[in-house]
Amino acid sequence: MVYTVTLIPGDGIGPEVTAAARRVLEAAGVKFKWEIAEAGAGVMAQYGTPLPESVIASIKKNKIALKGPVTTPIGVGFRSVNVALRKSLDLYACLRPCKTYPGVLSRYQDVDIVVVRENTEDLYAGIEYEKGSPEAARLLQLVSETRGKVREDSGISLKIISEFGTRRIVKYAFDYARANGRHKVTAVHKANIMKFSDGLFLSVAREVAKGYPEIEFNDVIIDNMCMQLVRDPQQFDVLVLPNLYGDIISDLCAGLVGGLGVAPGANIGEGIAVFEPTHGSAPKYAGLNKVNPMATMLSGFLLLKHLKEKPAADRLEKAIAAVIAEGKFVTYDMKSGKSGGAGTSEVADAVIEKME
Ligand code: NAD
């Protein structure tokens, strides 16, 4: 069987890390036909948008994509390709497994946490009103009438958390736990302060948990969660979080297991999945054959698991783990002192050699 997969190289370091991931996926024993779809600043001039409709159409058709990071310039009228992609394909679940492989540069060992982040709602969803705009004035008027005076020179970002959105992400987390032999799901929130948004998240999570009696459920307040993760990360298994906390905690967990260079991810919707590393486009390293391709390779490992190609998935993960354990062909971020290290393409060569 040949799988047709949309490949979005992205920009910055994206083309290098996706090229490396593509090579190791091809060597894992599964046949792929890659449908290249360009997105980002580089296609603005040609299409007038960083996310051409053809990219969305390709993913909708193939139902599966491997994506490199795409730069979101700050302060210019350029919408985030990543947020737009997640929204237009309703990729509501962001899955970020964070696992320490022996030999990785980390203070921790035996961490194996899966972060399940809600991807479409919350403060991160981009429902915002600029200071001084007529919409902000109307909203502030309503707030002043119902909740007391709010300063007129305020900008507003809305935190929207729905029962529907919460139910499906928590259900996703429990279904994932059940399918992957996981034992515990922890909901993370600040329900003590934000009673109507995080409070709703927590009460729906508790309700969903009742449908999975074999899986332990608990909840932890976000600030305590940060402290617990740094002190004793091994106590956690699957975490389920609203969008913004999920964003922050994913990076924290990436830090526990060796950094962004080894943190893979997947954005999942109904029957559709986009695999991408947690890290961004690190523009300063673009074209230098320097950065770590393992996060994208491990996203490829998740892609193989999603395709139910277990032997190939296991082969790839084992080869990556062996390269890490050996410590010879790893990039600078995996070396103590953060200097020296192999190039991006040499890491791919080493992983391929291990699979052979
Ligand atoms: P970043 O993840 O691109 O880089 C931060 C730092 O992490 C880098 O300077 C580098 O030191 C390190 N790093 C990242 N990836 C690495 C790798 N593979 N190997 C070794 N070291 C690595 O974060 P940033 O600088 O905040 O963001 C740069 C751009 O990427 C921004 O425009 C941001 O919006 C975008 N971004 C895109 C995505 C995405 O496409 N999904 C995700 C995050 C950020």
JSON list of C-alpha atoms and ligand atoms in Angstrom, two decimals, residues 13 17 67-73 82 86 260-261 276-285 291-292 332-333, ligand 1:
[
{"chain": "A", "resi": 13, "resn": "ILE", "atom": "CA", "xyz": [14.38, 25.31, 9.49]},
{"chain": "A", "resi": 17, "resn": "VAL", "atom": "CA", "xyz": [13.77, 18.97, 9.31]},
{"chain": "A", "resi": 67, "resn": "LYS", "atom": "CA", "xyz": [4.20, 19.74, 8.40]},
{"chain": "A", "resi": 68, "resn": "GLY", "atom": "CA", "xyz": [7.31, 21.77, 9.11]},
{"chain": "A", "resi": 69, "resn": "PRO", "atom": "CA", "xyz": [7.11, 24.93, 11.22]},
{"chain": "A", "resi": 70, "resn": "VAL", "atom": "CA", "xyz": [5.92, 28.17, 9.65]},
{"chain": "A", "resi": 71, "resn": "THR", "atom": "CA", "xyz": [7.01, 31.63, 10.81]},
{"chain": "A", "resi": 72, "resn": "THR", "atom": "CA", "xyz": [4.38, 34.02, 12.17]},
{"chain": "A", "resi": 73, "resn": "PRO", "atom": "CA", "xyz": [5.95, 37.50, 11.95]},
{"chain": "A", "resi": 82, "resn": "ASN", "atom": "CA", "xyz": [-0.77, 27.30, 12.24]},
{"chain": "A", "resi": 86, "resn": "ARG", "atom": "CA", "xyz": [-6.08, 24.10, 12.94]},
{"chain": "A", "resi": 260, "resn": "LEU", "atom": "CA", "xyz": [12.25, 21.29, 21.63]},
{"chain": "A", "resi": 261, "resn": "GLY", "atom": "CA", "xyz": [14.62, 19.31, 19.42]},
{"chain": "A", "resi": 276, "resn": "GLU", "atom": "CA", "xyz": [4.43, 18.51, 13.20]},
{"chain": "A", "resi": 277, "resn": "PRO", "atom": "CA", "xyz": [7.15, 19.20, 15.75]},
{"chain": "A", "resi": 278, "resn": "THR", "atom": "CA", "xyz": [6.33, 21.37, 18.77]},
{"chain": "A", "resi": 279, "resn": "HIS", "atom": "CA", "xyz": [9.13, 23.78, 17.87]},
{"chain": "A", "resi": 280, "resn": "GLY", "atom": "CA", "xyz": [8.93, 26.78, 15.57]},
{"chain": "A", "resi": 281, "resn": "SER", "atom": "CA", "xyz": [10.88, 27.82, 12.50]},
{"chain": "A", "resi": 282, "resn": "ALA", "atom": "CA", "xyz": [14.02, 29.03, 14.39]},
{"chain": "A", "resi": 283, "resn": "PRO", "atom": "CA", "xyz": [14.87, 31.44, 11.51]},
{"chain": "A", "resi": 284, "resn": "LYS", "atom": "CA", "xyz": [18.40, 32.14, 12.75]},
{"chain": "A", "resi": 285, "resn": "TYR", "atom": "CA", "xyz": [19.35, 28.52, 12.02]},
{"chain": "A", "resi": 291, "resn": "VAL", "atom": "CA", "xyz": [19.13, 21.87, 14.03]},
{"chain": "A", "resi": 292, "resn": "ASN", "atom": "CA", "xyz": [17.73, 18.69, 15.45]},
{"chain": "A", "resi": 332, "resn": "TYR", "atom": "CA", "xyz": [24.37, 20.54, 19.13]},
{"chain": "A", "resi": 333, "resn": "ASP", "atom": "CA", "xyz": [21.33, 20.84, 21.43]},
{"chain": "B", "resi": 1, "resn": "NAD", "atom": "P1", "xyz": [11.44, 28.24, 17.91]},
{"chain": "B", "resi": 1, "resn": "NAD", "atom": "O1", "xyz": [10.90, 26.95, 18.41]},
{"chain": "B", "resi": 1, "resn": "NAD", "atom": "O2", "xyz": [11.45, 28.43, 16.44]},
{"chain": "B", "resi": 1, "resn": "NAD", "atom": "O3", "xyz": [12.93, 28.44, 18.41]},
{"chain": "B", "resi": 1, "resn": "NAD", "atom": "C1", "xyz": [13.30, 28.74, 19.74]},
{"chain": "B", "resi": 1, "resn": "NAD", "atom": "C2", "xyz": [14.71, 28.18, 19.98]},
{"chain": "B", "resi": 1, "resn": "NAD", "atom": "O4", "xyz": [14.59, 26.80, 20.25]},
{"chain": "B", "resi": 1, "resn": "NAD", "atom": "C3", "xyz": [15.63, 28.29, 18.79]},
{"chain": "B", "resi": 1, "resn": "NAD", "atom": "O5", "xyz": [16.30, 29.52, 18.75]},
{"chain": "B", "resi": 1, "resn": "NAD", "atom": "C4", "xyz": [16.57, 27.15, 19.05]},
{"chain": "B", "resi": 1, "resn": "NAD", "atom": "O6", "xyz": [17.54, 27.53, 19.99]},
{"chain": "B", "resi": 1, "resn": "NAD", "atom": "C5", "xyz": [15.68, 26.12, 19.67]},
{"chain": "B", "resi": 1, "resn": "NAD", "atom": "N1", "xyz": [15.17, 25.16, 18.70]},
{"chain": "B", "resi": 1, "resn": "NAD", "atom": "C6", "xyz": [13.95, 25.13, 18.08]},
{"chain": "B", "resi": 1, "resn": "NAD", "atom": "N2", "xyz": [13.84, 24.09, 17.27]},
{"chain": "B", "resi": 1, "resn": "NAD", "atom": "C7", "xyz": [15.01, 23.43, 17.36]},
{"chain": "B", "resi": 1, "resn": "NAD", "atom": "C8", "xyz": [15.52, 22.24, 16.74]},
{"chain": "B", "resi": 1, "resn": "NAD", "atom": "N3", "xyz": [14.81, 21.52, 15.88]},
{"chain": "B", "resi": 1, "resn": "NAD", "atom": "N4", "xyz": [16.79, 21.87, 17.05]},
{"chain": "B", "resi": 1, "resn": "NAD", "atom": "C9", "xyz": [17.54, 22.55, 17.91]},
{"chain": "B", "resi": 1, "resn": "NAD", "atom": "N5", "xyz": [17.10, 23.67, 18.53]},
{"chain": "B", "resi": 1, "resn": "NAD", "atom": "C10", "xyz": [15.85, 24.10, 18.26]},
{"chain": "B", "resi": 1, "resn": "NAD", "atom": "O7", "xyz": [10.59, 29.39, 18.63]},
{"chain": "B", "resi": 1, "resn": "NAD", "atom": "P2", "xyz": [10.48, 30.95, 18.32]},
{"chain": "B", "resi": 1, "resn": "NAD", "atom": "O8", "xyz": [11.84, 31.50, 18.06]},
{"chain": "B", "resi": 1, "resn": "NAD", "atom": "O9", "xyz": [9.67, 31.49, 19.42]},
{"chain": "B", "resi": 1, "resn": "NAD", "atom": "O10", "xyz": [9.62, 31.02, 17.00]},
{"chain": "B", "resi": 1, "resn": "NAD", "atom": "C11", "xyz": [10.13, 31.24, 15.68]},
{"chain": "B", "resi": 1, "resn": "NAD", "atom": "C12", "xyz": [8.97, 31.31, 14.71]},
{"chain": "B", "resi": 1, "resn": "NAD", "atom": "O11", "xyz": [8.32, 30.03, 14.66]},
{"chain": "B", "resi": 1, "resn": "NAD", "atom": "C13", "xyz": [7.89, 32.30, 15.11]},
{"chain": "B", "resi": 1, "resn": "NAD", "atom": "O12", "xyz": [7.48, 32.99, 13.96]},
{"chain": "B", "resi": 1, "resn": "NAD", "atom": "C14", "xyz": [6.77, 31.45, 15.65]},
{"chain": "B", "resi": 1, "resn": "NAD", "atom": "O13", "xyz": [5.51, 32.06, 15.47]},
{"chain": "B", "resi": 1, "resn": "NAD", "atom": "C15", "xyz": [6.92, 30.22, 14.78]},
{"chain": "B", "resi": 1, "resn": "NAD", "atom": "N6", "xyz": [6.35, 29.01, 15.39]},
{"chain": "B", "resi": 1, "resn": "NAD", "atom": "C16", "xyz": [5.75, 28.14, 14.52]},
{"chain": "B", "resi": 1, "resn": "NAD", "atom": "C17", "xyz": [5.25, 26.97, 15.01]},
{"chain": "B", "resi": 1, "resn": "NAD", "atom": "C18", "xyz": [4.58, 26.03, 14.05]},
{"chain": "B", "resi": 1, "resn": "NAD", "atom": "O14", "xyz": [4.70, 26.19, 12.85]},
{"chain": "B", "resi": 1, "resn": "NAD", "atom": "N7", "xyz": [3.86, 25.02, 14.51]},
{"chain": "B", "resi": 1, "resn": "NAD", "atom": "C19", "xyz": [5.36, 26.63, 16.37]},
{"chain": "B", "resi": 1, "resn": "NAD", "atom": "C20", "xyz": [6.02, 27.53, 17.21]},
{"chain": "B", "resi": 1, "resn": "NAD", "atom": "C21", "xyz": [6.52, 28.72, 16.70]}
]
